[in-house]
mmCIF file of C-alpha atoms in Angstrom:
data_model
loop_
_atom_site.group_PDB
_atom_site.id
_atom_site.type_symbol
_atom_site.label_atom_id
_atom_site.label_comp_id
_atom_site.label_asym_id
_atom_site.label_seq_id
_atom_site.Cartn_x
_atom_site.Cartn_y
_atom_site.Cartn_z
ATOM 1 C CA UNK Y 223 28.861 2.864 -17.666
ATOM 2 C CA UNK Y 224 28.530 3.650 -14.327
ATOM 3 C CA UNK Y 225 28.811 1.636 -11.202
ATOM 4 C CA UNK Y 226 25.366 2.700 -10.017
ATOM 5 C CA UNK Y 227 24.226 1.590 -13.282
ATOM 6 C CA UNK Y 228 24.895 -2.353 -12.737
ATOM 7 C CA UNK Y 229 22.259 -2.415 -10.207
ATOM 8 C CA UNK Y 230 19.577 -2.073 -13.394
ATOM 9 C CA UNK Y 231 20.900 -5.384 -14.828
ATOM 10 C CA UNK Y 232 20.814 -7.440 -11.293
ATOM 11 C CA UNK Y 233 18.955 -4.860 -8.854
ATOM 12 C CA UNK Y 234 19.103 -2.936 -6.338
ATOM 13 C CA UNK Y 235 20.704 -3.876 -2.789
ATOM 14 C CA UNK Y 236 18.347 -3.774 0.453
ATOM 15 C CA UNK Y 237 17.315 -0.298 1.390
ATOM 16 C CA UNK Y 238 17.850 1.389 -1.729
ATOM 17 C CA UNK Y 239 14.901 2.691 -3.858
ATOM 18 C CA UNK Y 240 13.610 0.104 -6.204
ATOM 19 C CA UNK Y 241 15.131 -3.102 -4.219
ATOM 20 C CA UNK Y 242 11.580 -5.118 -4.712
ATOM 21 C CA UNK Y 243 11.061 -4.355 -8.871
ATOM 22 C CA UNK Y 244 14.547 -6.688 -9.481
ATOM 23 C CA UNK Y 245 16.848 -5.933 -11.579
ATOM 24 C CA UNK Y 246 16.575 -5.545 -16.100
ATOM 25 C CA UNK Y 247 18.522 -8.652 -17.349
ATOM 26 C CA UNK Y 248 17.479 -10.718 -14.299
ATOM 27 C CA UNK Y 249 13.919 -9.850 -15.049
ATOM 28 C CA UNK Y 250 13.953 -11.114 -18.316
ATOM 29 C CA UNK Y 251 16.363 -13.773 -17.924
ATOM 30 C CA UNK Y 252 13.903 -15.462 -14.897
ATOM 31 C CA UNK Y 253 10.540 -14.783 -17.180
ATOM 32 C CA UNK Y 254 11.868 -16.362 -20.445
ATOM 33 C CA UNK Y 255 15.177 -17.882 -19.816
ATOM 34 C CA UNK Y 256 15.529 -18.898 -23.679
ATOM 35 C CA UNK Y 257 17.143 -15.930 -25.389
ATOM 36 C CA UNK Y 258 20.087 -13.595 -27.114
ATOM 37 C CA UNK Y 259 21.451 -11.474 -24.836
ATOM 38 C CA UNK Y 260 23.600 -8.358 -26.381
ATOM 39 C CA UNK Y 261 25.971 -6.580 -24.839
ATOM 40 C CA UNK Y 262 27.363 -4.155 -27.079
ATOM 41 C CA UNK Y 263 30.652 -2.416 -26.769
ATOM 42 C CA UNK Y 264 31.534 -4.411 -23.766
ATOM 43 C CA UNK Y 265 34.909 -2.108 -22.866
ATOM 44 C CA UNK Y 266 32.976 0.612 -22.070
ATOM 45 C CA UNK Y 267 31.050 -1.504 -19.256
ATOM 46 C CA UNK Y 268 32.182 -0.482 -15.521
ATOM 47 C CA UNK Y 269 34.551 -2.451 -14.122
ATOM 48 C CA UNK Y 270 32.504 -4.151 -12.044
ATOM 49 C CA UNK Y 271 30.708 -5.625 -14.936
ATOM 50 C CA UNK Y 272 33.174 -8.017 -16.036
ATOM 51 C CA UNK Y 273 32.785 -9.822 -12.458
ATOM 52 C CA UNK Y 274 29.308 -10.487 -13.168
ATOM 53 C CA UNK Y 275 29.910 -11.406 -16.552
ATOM 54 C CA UNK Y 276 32.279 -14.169 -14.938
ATOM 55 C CA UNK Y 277 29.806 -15.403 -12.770
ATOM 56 C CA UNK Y 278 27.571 -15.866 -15.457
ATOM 57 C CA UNK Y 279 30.004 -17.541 -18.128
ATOM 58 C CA UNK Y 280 31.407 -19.707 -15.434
ATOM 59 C CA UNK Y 281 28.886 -21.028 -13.405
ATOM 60 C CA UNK Y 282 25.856 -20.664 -15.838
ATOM 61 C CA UNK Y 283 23.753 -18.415 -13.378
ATOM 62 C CA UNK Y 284 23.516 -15.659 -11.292
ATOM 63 C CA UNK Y 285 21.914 -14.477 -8.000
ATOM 64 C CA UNK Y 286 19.983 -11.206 -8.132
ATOM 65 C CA UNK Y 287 19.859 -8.499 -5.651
ATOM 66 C CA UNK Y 288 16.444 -10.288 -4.209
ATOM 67 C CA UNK Y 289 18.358 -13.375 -3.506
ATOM 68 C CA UNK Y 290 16.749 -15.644 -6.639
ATOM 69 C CA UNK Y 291 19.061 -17.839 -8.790
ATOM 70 C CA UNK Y 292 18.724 -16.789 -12.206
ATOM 71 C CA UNK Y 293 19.673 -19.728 -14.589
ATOM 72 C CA UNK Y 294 21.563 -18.361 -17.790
ATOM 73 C CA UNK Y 295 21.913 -21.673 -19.253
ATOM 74 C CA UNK Y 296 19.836 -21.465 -22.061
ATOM 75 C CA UNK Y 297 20.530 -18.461 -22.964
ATOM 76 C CA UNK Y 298 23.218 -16.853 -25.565
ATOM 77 C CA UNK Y 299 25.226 -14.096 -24.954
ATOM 78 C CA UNK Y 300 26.750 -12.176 -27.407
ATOM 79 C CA UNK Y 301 29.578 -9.304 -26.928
ATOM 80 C CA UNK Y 302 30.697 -6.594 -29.052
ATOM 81 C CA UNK Y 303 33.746 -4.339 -28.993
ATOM 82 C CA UNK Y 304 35.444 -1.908 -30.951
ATOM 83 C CA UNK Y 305 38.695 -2.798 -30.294
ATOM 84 C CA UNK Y 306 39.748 -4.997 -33.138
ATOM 85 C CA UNK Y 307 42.883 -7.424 -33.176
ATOM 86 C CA UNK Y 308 43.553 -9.659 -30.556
ATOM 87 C CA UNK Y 309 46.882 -7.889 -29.590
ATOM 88 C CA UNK Y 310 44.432 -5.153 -28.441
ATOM 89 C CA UNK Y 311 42.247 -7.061 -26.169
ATOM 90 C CA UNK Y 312 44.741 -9.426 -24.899
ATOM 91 C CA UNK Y 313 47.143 -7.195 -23.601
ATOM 92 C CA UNK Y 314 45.597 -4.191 -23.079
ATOM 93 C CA UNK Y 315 42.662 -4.415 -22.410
ATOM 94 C CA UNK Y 316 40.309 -7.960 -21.144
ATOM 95 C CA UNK Y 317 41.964 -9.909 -18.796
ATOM 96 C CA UNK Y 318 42.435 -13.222 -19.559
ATOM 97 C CA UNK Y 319 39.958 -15.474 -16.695
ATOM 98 C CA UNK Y 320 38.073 -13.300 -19.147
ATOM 99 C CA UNK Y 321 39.024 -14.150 -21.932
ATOM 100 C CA UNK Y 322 39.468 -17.992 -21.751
ATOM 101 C CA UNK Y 323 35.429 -17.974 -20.805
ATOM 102 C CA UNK Y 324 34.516 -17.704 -24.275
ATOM 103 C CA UNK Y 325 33.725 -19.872 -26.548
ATOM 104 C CA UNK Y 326 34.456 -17.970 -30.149
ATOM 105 C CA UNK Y 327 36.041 -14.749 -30.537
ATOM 106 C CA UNK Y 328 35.358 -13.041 -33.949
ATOM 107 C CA UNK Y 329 37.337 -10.382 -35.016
ATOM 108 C CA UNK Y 330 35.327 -8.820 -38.657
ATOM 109 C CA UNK Y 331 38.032 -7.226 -41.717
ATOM 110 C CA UNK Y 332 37.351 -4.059 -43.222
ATOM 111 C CA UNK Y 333 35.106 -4.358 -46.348
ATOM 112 C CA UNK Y 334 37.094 -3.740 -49.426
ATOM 113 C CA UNK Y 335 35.927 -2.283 -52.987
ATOM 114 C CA UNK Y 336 34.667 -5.591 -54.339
ATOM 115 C CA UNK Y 337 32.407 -6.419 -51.055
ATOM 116 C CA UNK Y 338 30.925 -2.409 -51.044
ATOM 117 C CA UNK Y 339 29.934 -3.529 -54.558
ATOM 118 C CA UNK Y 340 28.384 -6.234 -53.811
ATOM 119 C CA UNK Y 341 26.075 -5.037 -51.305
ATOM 120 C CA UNK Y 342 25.464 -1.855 -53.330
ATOM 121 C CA UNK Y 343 24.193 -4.279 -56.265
ATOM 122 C CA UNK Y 344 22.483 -6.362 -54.038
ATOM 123 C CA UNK Y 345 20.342 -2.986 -52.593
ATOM 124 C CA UNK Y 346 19.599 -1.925 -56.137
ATOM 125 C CA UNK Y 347 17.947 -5.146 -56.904
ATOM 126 C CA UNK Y 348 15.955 -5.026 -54.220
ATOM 127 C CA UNK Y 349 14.902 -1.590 -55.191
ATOM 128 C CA UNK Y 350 14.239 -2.790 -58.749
ATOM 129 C CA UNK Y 351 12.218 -6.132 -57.501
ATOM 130 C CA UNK Y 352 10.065 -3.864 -55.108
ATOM 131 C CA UNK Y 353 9.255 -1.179 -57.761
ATOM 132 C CA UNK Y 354 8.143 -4.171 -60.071
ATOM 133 C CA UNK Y 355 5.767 -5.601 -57.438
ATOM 134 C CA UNK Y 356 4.459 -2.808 -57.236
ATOM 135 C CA UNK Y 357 3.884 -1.770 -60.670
ATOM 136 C CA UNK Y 358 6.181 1.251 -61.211
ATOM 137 C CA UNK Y 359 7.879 1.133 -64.631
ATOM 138 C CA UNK Y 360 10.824 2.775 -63.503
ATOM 139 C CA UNK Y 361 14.698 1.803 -64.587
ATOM 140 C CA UNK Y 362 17.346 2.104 -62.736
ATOM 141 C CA UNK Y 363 20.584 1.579 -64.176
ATOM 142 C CA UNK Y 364 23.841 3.304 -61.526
ATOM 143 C CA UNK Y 365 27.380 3.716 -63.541
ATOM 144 C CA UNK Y 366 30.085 1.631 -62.069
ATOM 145 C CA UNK Y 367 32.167 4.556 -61.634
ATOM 146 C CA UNK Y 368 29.088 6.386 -59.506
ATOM 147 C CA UNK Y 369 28.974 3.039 -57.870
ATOM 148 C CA UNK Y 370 32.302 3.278 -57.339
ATOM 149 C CA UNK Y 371 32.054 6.903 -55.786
ATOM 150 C CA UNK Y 372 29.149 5.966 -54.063
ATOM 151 C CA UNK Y 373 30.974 3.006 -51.876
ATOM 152 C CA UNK Y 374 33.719 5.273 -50.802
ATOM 153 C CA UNK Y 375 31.240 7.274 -49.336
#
């Protein structure tokens, strides 16, 4: 992300084009302040981001470029990342002020065999259930070993 680009989420300064329309998330947030707010794949945010996002996780609100207090605290905010274990983000990568502001921090394991199953079986029922509503006579029946090939896809 750019740095220009953080003036969408808050708006633009005085003088610059678009200063009275306000800024994206502030927008929102002041309009209907009760809802999930996404931020996905957080380390690729400017810089600058991570200021704002303190502002907001530490005080509960945030002033836009207009001047109005924007109240975040009914809202949740949820962050994504791609960079796995903790010894990646703690050392390398989010600082910890950061860090310490949330409140859960899960990190998701790679799906083995038996889970890929599961959810392959649990597809193929659904298949089956919706071609029974709707009246096709059709049976499906997948080999385990195509199953098999199918979750290593």
């Amino acid at each position: 992300m750019e740095k220009h680009s953080i003036s969408k989420l808050i708006g633009s300064p005085p003088g610059y084009i678009g200063y009275s329309e306000g800024g994206q998330l502030t927008e929102k947030i002041s309009k209907n302040p009760n809802v999930i707010i996404l931020f996905d794949e957080i380390e690729k945010a400017h810089i600058d981001i991570y200021n704002i996002m303190l502002q907001i996780l530490d005080e509960g609100r945030l002033t836009d470029s207009m001047g109005k207090l924007i109240d975040f605290s009914n809202t949740i905010i949820l962050l994504t990342s791609n960079l796995g274990c903790p010894n990646n983000y703690d050392k390398y990568y989010f600082k910890p002020e950061f860090l310490n502001r949330l409140t859960n921090i899960l990190i998701f394991k790679p799906l083995n065999i038996n889970n890929l199953l599961l959810i392959c079986n649990k597809f193929l029922n659904e298949l089956k259930n919706k071609l029974y509503i709707n009246k096709l006579n059709l049976i499906i029946y997948i080999n385990k070993n195509i199953k098999y090939i199918l979750t290593k896809l």
